Short mmCIF file of N, CA and C in Angstrom, two decimals:
data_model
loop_
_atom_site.label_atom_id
_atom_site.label_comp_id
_atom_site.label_asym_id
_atom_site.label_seq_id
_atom_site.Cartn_x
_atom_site.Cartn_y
_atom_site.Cartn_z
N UNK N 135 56.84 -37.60 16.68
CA UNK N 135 55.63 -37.10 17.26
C UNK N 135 55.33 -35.70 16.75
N UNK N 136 56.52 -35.06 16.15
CA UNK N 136 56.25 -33.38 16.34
C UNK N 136 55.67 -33.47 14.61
N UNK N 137 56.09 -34.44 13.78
CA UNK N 137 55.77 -34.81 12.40
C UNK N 137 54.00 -35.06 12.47
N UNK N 138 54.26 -35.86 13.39
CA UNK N 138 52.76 -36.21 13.21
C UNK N 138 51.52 -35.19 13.95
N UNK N 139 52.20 -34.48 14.57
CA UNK N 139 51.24 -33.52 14.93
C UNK N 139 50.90 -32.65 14.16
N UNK N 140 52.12 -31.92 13.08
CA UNK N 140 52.35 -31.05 11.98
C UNK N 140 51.30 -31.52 10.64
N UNK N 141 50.99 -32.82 10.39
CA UNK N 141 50.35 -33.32 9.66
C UNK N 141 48.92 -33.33 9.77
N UNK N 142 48.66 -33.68 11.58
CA UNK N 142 47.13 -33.63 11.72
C UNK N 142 46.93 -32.00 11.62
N UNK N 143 47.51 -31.21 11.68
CA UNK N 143 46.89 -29.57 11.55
C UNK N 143 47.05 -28.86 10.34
N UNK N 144 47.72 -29.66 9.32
CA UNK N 144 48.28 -29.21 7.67
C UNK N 144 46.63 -29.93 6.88
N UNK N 145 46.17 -31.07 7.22
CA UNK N 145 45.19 -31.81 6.89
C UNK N 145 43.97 -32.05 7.76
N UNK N 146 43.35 -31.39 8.15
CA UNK N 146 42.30 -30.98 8.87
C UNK N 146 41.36 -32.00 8.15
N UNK N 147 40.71 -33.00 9.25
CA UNK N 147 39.41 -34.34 8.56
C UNK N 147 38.20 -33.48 8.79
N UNK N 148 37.83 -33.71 7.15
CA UNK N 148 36.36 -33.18 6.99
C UNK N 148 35.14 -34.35 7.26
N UNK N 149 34.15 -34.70 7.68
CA UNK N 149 33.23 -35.44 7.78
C UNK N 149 32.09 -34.86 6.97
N UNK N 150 31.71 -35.96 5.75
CA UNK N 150 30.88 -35.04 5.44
C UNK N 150 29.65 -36.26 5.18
N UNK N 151 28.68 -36.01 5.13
CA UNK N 151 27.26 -36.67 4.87
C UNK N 151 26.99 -37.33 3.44
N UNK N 152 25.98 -37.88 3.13
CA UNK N 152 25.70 -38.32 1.82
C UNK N 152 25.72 -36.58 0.83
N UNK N 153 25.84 -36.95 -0.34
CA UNK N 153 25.14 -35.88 -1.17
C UNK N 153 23.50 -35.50 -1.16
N UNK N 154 23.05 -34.51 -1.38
CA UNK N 154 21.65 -34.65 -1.75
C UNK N 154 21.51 -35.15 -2.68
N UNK N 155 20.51 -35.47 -2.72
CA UNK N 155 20.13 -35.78 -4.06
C UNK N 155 19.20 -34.55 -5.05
N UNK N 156 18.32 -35.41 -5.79
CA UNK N 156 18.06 -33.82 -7.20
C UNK N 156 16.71 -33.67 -6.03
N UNK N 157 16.68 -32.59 -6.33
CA UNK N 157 15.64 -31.62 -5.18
C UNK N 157 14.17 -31.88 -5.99
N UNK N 158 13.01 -31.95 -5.43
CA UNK N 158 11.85 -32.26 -5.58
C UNK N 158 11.41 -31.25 -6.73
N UNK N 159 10.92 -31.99 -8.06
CA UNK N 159 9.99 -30.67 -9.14
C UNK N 159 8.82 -30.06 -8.75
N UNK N 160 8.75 -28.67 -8.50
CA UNK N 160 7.90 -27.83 -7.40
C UNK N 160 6.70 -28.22 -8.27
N UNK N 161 5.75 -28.19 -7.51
CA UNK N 161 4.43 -28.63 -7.88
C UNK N 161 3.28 -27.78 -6.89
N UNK N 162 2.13 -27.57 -7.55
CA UNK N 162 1.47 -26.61 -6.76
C UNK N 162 0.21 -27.88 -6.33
N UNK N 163 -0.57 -27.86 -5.32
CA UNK N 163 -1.45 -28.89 -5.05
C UNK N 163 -2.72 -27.76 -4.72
N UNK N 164 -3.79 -27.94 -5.34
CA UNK N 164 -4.90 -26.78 -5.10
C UNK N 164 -6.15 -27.46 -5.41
N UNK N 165 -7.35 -27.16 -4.83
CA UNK N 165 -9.00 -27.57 -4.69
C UNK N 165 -9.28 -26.68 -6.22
N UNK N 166 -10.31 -27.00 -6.85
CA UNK N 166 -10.46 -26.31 -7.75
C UNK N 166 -11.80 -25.93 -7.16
N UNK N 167 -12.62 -24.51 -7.49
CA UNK N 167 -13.74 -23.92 -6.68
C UNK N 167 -14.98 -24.69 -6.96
N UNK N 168 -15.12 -25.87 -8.02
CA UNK N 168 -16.12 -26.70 -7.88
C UNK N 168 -16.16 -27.63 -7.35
N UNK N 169 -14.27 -28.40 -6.93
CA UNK N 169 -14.39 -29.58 -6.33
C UNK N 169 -14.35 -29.15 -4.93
N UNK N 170 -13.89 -28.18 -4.53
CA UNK N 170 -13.73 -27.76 -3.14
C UNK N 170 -15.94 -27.71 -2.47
N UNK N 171 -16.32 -27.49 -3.47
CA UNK N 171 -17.93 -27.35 -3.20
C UNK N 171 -18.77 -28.84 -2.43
N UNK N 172 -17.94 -29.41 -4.13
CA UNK N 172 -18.62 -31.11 -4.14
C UNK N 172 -18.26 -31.68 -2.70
N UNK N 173 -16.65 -31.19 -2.30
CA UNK N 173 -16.39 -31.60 -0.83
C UNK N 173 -17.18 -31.63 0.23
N UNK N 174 -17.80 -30.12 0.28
CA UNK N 174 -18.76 -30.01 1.64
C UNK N 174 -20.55 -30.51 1.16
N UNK N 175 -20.22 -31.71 -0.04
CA UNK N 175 -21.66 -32.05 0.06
C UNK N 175 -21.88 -33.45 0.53
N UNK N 176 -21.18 -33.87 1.37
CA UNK N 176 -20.28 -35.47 2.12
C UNK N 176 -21.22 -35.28 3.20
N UNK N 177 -22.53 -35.68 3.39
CA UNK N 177 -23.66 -35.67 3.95
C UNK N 177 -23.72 -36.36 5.16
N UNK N 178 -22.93 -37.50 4.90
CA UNK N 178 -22.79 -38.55 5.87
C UNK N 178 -21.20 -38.70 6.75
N UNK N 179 -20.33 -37.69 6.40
CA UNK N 179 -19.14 -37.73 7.10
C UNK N 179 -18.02 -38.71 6.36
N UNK N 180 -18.00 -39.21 5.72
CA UNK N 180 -17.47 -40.55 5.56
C UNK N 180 -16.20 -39.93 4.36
N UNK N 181 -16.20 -38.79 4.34
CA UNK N 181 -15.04 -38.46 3.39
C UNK N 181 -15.25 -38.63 1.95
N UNK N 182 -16.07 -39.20 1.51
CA UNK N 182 -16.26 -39.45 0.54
C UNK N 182 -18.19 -38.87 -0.44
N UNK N 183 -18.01 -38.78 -0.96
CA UNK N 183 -18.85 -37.92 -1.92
C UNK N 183 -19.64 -38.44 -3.30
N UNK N 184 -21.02 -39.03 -3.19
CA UNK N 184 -21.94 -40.12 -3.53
C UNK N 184 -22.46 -38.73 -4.97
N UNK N 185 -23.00 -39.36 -5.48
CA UNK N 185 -23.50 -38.19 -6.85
C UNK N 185 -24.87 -38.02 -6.00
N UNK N 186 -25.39 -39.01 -5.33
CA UNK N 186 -26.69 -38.84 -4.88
C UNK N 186 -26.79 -37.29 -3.46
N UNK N 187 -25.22 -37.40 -2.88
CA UNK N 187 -24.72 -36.12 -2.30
C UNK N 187 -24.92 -35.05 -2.76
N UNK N 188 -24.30 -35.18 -4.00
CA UNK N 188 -23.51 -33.93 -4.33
C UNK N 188 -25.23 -33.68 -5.00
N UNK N 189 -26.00 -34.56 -6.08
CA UNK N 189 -27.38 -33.55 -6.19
C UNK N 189 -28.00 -33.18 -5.12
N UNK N 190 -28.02 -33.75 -3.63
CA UNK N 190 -28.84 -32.91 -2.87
C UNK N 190 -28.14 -31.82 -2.54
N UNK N 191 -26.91 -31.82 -2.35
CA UNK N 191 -26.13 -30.81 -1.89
C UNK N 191 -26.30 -29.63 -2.76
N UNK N 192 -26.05 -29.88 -4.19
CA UNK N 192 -26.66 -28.45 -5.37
C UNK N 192 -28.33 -28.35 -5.18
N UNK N 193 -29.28 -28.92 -5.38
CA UNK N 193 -30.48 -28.75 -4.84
C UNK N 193 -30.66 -27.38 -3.41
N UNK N 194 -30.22 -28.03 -2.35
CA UNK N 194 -30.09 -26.88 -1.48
C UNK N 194 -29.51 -25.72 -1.76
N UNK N 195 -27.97 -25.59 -2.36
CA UNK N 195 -27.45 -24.55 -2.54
C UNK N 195 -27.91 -23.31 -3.49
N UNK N 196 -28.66 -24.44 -4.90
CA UNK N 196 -29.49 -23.21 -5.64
C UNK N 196 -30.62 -22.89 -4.96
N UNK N 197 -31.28 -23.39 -4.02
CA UNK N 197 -32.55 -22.58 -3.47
C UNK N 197 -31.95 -21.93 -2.37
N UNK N 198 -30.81 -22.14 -1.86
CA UNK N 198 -30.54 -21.15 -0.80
C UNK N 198 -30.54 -19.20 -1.70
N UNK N 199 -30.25 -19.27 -3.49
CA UNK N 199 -30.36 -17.84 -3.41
C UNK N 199 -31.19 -18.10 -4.31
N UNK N 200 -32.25 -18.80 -4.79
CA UNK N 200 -33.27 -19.21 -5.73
C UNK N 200 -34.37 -18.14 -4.78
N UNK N 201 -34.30 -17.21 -3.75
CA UNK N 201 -34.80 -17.08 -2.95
C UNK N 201 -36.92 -16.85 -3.33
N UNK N 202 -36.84 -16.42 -5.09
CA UNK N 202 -38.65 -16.14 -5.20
C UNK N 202 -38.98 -17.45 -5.58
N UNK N 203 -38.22 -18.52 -5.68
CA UNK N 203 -38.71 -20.15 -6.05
C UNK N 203 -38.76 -19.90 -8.13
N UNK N 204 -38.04 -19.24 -8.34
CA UNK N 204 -38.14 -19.10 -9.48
C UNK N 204 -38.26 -20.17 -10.76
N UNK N 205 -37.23 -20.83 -9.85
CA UNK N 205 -36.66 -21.98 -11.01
C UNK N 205 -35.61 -21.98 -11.75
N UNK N 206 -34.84 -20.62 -11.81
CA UNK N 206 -34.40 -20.07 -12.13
C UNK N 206 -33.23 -18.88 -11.64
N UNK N 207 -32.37 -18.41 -12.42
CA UNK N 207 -31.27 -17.44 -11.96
C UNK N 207 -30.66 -16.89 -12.60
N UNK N 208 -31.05 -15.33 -12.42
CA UNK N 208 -29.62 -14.61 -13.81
C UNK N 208 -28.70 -14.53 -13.64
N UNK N 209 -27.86 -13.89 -14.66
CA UNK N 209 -26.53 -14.07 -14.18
C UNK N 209 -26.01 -13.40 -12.99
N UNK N 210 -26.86 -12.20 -12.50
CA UNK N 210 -26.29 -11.46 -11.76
C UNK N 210 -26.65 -12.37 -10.02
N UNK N 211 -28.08 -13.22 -9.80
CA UNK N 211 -28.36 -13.79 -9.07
C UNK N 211 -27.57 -15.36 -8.90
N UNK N 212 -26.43 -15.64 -10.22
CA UNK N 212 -25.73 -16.69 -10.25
C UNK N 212 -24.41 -16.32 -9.96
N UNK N 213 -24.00 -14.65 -10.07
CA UNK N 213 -22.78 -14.40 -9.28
C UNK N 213 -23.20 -14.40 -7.62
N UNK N 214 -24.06 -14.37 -7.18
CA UNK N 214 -24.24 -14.46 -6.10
C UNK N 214 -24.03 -15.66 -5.35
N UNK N 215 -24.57 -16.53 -6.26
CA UNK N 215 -24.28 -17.93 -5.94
C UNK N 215 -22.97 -18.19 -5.96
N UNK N 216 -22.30 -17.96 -6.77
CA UNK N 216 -20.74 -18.61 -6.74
C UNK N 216 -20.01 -17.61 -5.73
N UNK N 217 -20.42 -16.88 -5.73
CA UNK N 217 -19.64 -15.60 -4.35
C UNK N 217 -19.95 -16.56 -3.38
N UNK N 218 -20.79 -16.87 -2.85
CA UNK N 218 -21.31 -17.46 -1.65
C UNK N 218 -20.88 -19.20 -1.67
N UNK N 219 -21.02 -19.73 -2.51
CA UNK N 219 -20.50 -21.25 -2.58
C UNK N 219 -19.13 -21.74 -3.68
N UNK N 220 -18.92 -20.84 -4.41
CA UNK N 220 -17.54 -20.98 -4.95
C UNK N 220 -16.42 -20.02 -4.54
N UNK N 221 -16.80 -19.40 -3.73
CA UNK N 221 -16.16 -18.05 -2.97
C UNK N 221 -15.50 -16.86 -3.55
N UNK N 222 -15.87 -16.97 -5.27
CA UNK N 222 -15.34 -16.15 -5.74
C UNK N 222 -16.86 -15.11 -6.75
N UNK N 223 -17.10 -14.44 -7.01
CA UNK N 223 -18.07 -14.02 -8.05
C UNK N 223 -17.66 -14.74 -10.06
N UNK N 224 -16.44 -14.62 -9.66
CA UNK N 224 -15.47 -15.13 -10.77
C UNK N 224 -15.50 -16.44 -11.40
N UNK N 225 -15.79 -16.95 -10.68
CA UNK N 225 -15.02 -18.65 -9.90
C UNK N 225 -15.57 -19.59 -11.77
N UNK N 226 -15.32 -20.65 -11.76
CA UNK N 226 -16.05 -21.54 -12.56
C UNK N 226 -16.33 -22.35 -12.07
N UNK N 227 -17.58 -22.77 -12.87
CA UNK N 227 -18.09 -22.45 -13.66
C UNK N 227 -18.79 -21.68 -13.80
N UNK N 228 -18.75 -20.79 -14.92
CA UNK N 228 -19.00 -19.63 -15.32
C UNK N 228 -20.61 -19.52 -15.66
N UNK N 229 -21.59 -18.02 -15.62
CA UNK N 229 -23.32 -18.59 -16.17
C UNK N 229 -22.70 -19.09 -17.63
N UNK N 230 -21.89 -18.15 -18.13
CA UNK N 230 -22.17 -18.35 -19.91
C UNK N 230 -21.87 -20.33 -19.57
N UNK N 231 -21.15 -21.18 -19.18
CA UNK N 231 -20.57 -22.44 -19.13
C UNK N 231 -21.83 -23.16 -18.95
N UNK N 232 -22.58 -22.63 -17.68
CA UNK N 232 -23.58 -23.30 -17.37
C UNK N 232 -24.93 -23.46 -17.92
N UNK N 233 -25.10 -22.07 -18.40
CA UNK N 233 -26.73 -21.87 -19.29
C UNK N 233 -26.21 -22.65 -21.34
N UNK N 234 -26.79 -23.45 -21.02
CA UNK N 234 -26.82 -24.23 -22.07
C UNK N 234 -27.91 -23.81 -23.16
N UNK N 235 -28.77 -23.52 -22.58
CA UNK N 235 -29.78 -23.26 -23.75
C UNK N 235 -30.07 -21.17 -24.06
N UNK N 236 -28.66 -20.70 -23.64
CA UNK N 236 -28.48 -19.78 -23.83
C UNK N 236 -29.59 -18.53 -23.79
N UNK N 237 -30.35 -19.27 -22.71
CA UNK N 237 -31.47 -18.11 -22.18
C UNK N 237 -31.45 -17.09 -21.42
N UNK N 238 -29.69 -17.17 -21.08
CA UNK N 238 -28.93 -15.77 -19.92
C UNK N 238 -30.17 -16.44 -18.66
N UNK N 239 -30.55 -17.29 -18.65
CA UNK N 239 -30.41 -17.88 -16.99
C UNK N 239 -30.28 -18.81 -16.79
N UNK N 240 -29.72 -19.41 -15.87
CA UNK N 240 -29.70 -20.88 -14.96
C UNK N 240 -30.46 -21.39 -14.17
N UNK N 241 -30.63 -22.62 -14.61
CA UNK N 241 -31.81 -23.66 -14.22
C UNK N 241 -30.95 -24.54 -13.39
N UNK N 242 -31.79 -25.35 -12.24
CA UNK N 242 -31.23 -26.19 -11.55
C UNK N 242 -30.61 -27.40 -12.27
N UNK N 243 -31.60 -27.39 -13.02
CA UNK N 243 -31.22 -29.17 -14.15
C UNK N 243 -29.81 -28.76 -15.08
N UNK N 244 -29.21 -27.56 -15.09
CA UNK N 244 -28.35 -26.85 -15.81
C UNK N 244 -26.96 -26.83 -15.19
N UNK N 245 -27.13 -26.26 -13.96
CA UNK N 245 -26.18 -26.59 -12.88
C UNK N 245 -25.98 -27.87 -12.38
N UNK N 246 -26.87 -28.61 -12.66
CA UNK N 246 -26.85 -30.40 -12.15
C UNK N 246 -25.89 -30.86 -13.09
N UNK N 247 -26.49 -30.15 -14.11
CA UNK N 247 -25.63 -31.18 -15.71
C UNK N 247 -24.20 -30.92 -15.50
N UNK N 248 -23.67 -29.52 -15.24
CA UNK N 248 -22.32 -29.36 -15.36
C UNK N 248 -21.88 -29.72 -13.72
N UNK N 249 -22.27 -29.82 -13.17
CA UNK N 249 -22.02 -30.82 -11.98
C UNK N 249 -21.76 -31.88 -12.59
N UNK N 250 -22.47 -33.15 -12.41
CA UNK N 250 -22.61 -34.28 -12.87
C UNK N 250 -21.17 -34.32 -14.25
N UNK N 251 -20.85 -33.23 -15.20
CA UNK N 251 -19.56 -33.60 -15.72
C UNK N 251 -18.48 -33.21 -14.61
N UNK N 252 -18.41 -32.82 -14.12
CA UNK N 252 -17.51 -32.15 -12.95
C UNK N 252 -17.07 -33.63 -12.36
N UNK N 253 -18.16 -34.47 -11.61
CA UNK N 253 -18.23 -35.46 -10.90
C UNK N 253 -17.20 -36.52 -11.62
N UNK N 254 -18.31 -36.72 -13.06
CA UNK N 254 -17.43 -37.97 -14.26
C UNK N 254 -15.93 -37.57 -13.92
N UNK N 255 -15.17 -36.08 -14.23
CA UNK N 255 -14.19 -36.22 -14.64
C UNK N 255 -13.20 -36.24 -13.57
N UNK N 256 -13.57 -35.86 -11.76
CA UNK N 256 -13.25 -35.91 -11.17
C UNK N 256 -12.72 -37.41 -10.47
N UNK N 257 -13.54 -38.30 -11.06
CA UNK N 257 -14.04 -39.56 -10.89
C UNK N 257 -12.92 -40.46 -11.13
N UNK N 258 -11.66 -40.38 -11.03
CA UNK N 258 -10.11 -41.56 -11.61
C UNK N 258 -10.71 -43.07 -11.86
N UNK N 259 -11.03 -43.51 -10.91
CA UNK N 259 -11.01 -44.63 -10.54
C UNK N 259 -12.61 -44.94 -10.72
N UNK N 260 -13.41 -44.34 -10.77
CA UNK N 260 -14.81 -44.54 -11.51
C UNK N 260 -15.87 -45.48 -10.94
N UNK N 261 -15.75 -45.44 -9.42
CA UNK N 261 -16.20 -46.11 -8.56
C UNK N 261 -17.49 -45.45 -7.87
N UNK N 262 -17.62 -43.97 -8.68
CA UNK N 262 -19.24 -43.71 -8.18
C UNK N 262 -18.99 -42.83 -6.93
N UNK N 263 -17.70 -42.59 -6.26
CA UNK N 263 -17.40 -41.84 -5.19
C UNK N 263 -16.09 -41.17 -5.61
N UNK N 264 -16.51 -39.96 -4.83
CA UNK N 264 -15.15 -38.83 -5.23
C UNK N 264 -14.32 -39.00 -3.69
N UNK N 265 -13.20 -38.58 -3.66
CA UNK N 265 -12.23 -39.11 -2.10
C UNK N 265 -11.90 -37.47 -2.30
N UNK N 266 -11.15 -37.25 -1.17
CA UNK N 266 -10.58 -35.70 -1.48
C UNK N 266 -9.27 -35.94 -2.06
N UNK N 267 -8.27 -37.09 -2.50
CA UNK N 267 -7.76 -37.17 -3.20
C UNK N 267 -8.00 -36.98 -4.75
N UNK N 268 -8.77 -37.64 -5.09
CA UNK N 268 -10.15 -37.67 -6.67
C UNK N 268 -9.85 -35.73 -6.84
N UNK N 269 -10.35 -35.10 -6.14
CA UNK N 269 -10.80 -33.83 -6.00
C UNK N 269 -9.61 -32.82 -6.05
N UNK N 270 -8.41 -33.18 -5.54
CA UNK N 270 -7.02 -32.30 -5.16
C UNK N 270 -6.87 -32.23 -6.84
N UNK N 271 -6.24 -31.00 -7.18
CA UNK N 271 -5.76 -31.13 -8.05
C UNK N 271 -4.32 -30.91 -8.21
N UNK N 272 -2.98 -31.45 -8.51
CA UNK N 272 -1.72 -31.34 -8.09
C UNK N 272 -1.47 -30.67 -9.83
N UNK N 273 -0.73 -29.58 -10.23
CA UNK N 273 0.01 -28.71 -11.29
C UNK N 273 1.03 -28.71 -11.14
N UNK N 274 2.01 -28.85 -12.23
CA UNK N 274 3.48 -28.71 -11.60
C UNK N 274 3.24 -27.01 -12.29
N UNK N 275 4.50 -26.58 -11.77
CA UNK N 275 4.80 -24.88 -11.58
C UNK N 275 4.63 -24.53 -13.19
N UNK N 276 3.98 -23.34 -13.83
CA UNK N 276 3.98 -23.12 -14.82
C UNK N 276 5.61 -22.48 -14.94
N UNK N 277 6.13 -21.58 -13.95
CA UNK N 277 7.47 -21.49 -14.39
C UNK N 277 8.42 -21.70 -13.72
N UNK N 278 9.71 -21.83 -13.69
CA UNK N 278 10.78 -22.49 -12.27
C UNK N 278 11.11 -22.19 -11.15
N UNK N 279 11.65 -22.02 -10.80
CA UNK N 279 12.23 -21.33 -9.52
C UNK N 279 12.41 -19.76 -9.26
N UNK N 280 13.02 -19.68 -10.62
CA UNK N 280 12.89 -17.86 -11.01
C UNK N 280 11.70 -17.21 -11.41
N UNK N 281 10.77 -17.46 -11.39
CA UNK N 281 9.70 -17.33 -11.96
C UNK N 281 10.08 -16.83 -13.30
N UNK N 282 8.51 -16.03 -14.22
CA UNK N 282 8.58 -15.84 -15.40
C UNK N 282 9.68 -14.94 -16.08
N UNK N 283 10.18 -15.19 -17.21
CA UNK N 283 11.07 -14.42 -17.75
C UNK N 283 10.78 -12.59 -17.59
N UNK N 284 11.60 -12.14 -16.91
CA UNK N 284 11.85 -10.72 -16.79
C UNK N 284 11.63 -9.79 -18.09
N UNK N 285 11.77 -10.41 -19.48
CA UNK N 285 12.04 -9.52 -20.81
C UNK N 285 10.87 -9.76 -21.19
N UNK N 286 9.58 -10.42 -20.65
CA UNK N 286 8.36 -10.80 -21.27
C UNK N 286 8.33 -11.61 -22.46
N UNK N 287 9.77 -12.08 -22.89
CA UNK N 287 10.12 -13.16 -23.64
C UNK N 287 9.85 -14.61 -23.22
N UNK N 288 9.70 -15.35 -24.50
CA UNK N 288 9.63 -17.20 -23.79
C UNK N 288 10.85 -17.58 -23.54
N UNK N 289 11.13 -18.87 -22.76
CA UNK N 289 12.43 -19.12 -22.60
C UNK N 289 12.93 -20.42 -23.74
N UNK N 290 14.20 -20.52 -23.89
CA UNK N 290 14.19 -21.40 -24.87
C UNK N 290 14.37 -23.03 -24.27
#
């Protein structure tokens, strides 16, 4: 008995669990400032986002700072716009992206167009409706866990 007691306290039972397994590759999941837009143009509630939406939805938004009925918007009246509906002054799409016919202003039919590619490419499954899945955009981490190299060097 005195053996076997000497043994259970020399060998102490560990209980231990499965292993983990390999830990999840960090990934960033983010709205991009045009699809986050197209989102709140879901007219009808339904989660989902019709092209026939999203032009009324840009329709309103350029006359909300279209404010002399111009037709029109410079760039400085198109940072206004994206301050206010892309939430950044910054944001993209950019005027230079949008003014196509390089007249340093933006036209509604201008902002429609780069909408309307926005929509196509947002579009996976090509069914004519965007989901807020369609719209998420998921990145994996540009750098690891440590973030970027300290020496301003690449890593090998």
């Amino acid at each position: 008995m005195l053996i076997l007691s000497l043994l259970l306290q020399a060998a102490p039972i560990e209980v231990t669990g499965p292993r983990p397994g390999a830990a999840q590759p960090p990934a960033t999941m983010a709205y991009e400032p045009a699809a986050l837009l197209i989102a709140t143009f879901d007219a009808d509630g339904d989660a989902r986002v019709t092209r026939e939406e999203m032009e009324d939805g840009l329709i309103a938004a350029f006359n909300t700072i279209d404010t002399a009925k111009a037709g029109t918007l410079g760039y400085l009246a198109f940072a206004d716009w994206a301050e206010r509906f892309l939430g950044d002054r910054n944001a993209l799409p950019s005027p230079f992206e949008v003014d196509r016919d390089g007249d340093n202003r933006v036209s509604l039919r201008e902002l429609q167009t780069r909408f309307s590619e926005y929509f196509t490419r947002y579009d996976r499954d090509k069914d004519g409706l965007l989901t807020r899945a369609e719209l998420l955009t998921i990145r994996a981490r540009v750098f690891g866990d440590d973030g970027p190299p300290k020496d301003g060097k690449k890593r090998k």
